[in-house]
Amino acid sequence: ETLRRIVSTLANKNGEIHNFIDLLNHRIKNIQINSSNAISELDEEFEGLYSILDEMKGTMANTIQQEEARKIQALQDQLSQCRDALESSEELLELAAQSLDIEESGKFLKVENIEQDYFTMAPAFRISLKPEVSDSMTHLMVDFTLERHMLQAVKFLPVPKAPEIDLAACLVADNCITVSWRMPEEDSRIDHFVLEYRKTNFDGLLRVKDEQRWELIDYIKATEYTLSGLKFDTKYMNLRVQACNKAVAGEYSDPVTLETKAFVFNLDGTSSHLNLKVEDTYVEWDPTGGKGQEKVKVKENKSRSGVSSPKRTSIVGRSSVRGSRDRFTGESYTVLGDTAVESGQHYWEVRAQKDCKSYSVGVTYRNLGKFDQLGKTNSSWCIHINNWLQTTFSAKHNNKTKTLEIPIPDRIGVYCDFDGGQLTFYNANSKELLYTFRTKFTQPLLPGFMIWCGGLTVSTGLQVPSAVKTLQKSESGLSCSTSSLNNIA
């Protein structure tokens, strides 16, 4: 026995080591992928910087070129004016020299009086000999000292630390999970959080193999998030959180596993009444009992030449399976769940089609007879809705009926407290109490459904709603609604 225990422990340890090796290989692969992604992002950032610098360089160079063109144009205009003035002065000087060569005083005085004003108005006397613009371009110089220091100071952003999930503040209720976390220290650069979750049937260390992929909720601004509308078809939920700043995400928090056990079952189509068509969590009344479908298939096979034998074999196989469905017969249009309630508190919901003529929802022991109907035996409990001719709503047990003078909801919630000996029905929308059976359950219970003319959809994997739990604690509220309970239970 000692050796067996050692061998068993060693085998379990080997399994853990294999899982850990898979985890390490998975992490190595992720490091390589993430490193490549980081280099690509770095290239993109630097390309962005280069693009910005090239654009700024072009804009500044264009400004310098425009300033150069403006100054050169101004100086060229001034140079042209100087040349024109110089040319005019040379002509005047030549004219003055000719005037000075005149020897007759009378003629000289006449010429001198004419040209004196002309000489004094010469352009050379009016032109400015100071350049209009400076040749300096220092006003367009750029000091890159600060920017150079800033660029030299560029480093990798500090990676946010991993958040810490506050397990005590996490809550599982009403088909929702509220996750709460905090940072180990204040970090003003955090922009948002990322929450990842996945369903699992394993409690403890995370596994790489045989696990569902992580589902992601991104851009969470608060330090709390509620996952709503869940179906708890597994026993646990793995959760982890990471913090992100503007450019980088930190490490994930240590994952936590929250228990999300719920009662999950399908309808047992292999043992239902022949006139019921069953698919997982949906049942529909079929007056032909599947015979009409089989006749069509037989005609199709006969009309085809060279039909292979597997087709004929499959029809026979289906007929034999159909023939074995003798669990219920007669007017007991019943189908049971495939999983029994043996302990604990469980909840499921049922929605009927609007054209349903008659249906029952409840529980039963396994010994329900093939001709028995729900609520007409001492081992079954149900509420019954009849829409045929006139509408009636009642609770049934041991062939006794209690009429319920309340509106019929379109969705019914069923709460079963096996250990507490309580079966309660609710309006699933408002959580209003419909009826309660109290008894001591002595055998495992199977969910039971009866349907005639219409269909039922069953929702399983649901948490017991908080409103239902509150009503269970209110004994006074229950007693008011179950005054005649002892007469039926």
mmCIF file of C-alpha atoms in Angstrom, residues 24 36 40 52 64 66 89 113 117 119 123 133 167 196 211 221 232 278 282 346 358 365 395 403 417 467:
data_model
loop_
_atom_site.group_PDB
_atom_site.id
_atom_site.type_symbol
_atom_site.label_atom_id
_atom_site.label_comp_id
_atom_site.label_asym_id
_atom_site.label_seq_id
_atom_site.Cartn_x
_atom_site.Cartn_y
_atom_site.Cartn_z
ATOM 1 C CA LEU A 24 7.410 26.855 -19.995
ATOM 2 C CA SER A 36 9.360 40.465 -32.285
ATOM 3 C CA SER A 40 8.250 46.092 -34.768
ATOM 4 C CA ILE A 52 8.079 64.222 -37.919
ATOM 5 C CA ILE A 64 14.826 79.936 -44.808
ATOM 6 C CA GLN A 66 11.643 82.223 -48.574
ATOM 7 C CA SER A 89 24.897 110.678 -63.432
ATOM 8 C CA ASN A 113 20.367 128.478 -66.284
ATOM 9 C CA ASP A 117 17.920 122.544 -61.961
ATOM 10 C CA PHE A 119 21.682 118.641 -62.363
ATOM 11 C CA PRO A 123 18.817 110.494 -59.078
ATOM 12 C CA VAL A 133 18.267 94.317 -45.646
ATOM 13 C CA LEU A 167 -10.513 37.695 -3.759
ATOM 14 C CA GLU A 196 -9.161 37.861 -19.167
ATOM 15 C CA GLU A 211 -8.335 24.272 -21.688
ATOM 16 C CA LYS A 221 -11.077 52.237 -16.649
ATOM 17 C CA PHE A 232 -22.139 28.264 -15.572
ATOM 18 C CA VAL A 278 -36.238 16.388 -27.883
ATOM 19 C CA TYR A 282 -35.709 21.942 -26.045
ATOM 20 C CA HIS A 346 -30.257 24.395 -7.565
ATOM 21 C CA SER A 358 -50.825 22.303 -21.814
ATOM 22 C CA TYR A 365 -38.316 10.424 -8.318
ATOM 23 C CA ALA A 395 -49.906 23.235 -8.289
ATOM 24 C CA THR A 403 -55.540 26.429 -8.083
ATOM 25 C CA ASP A 417 -33.427 22.854 -2.029
ATOM 26 C CA ALA A 467 -33.771 37.658 -4.938
#
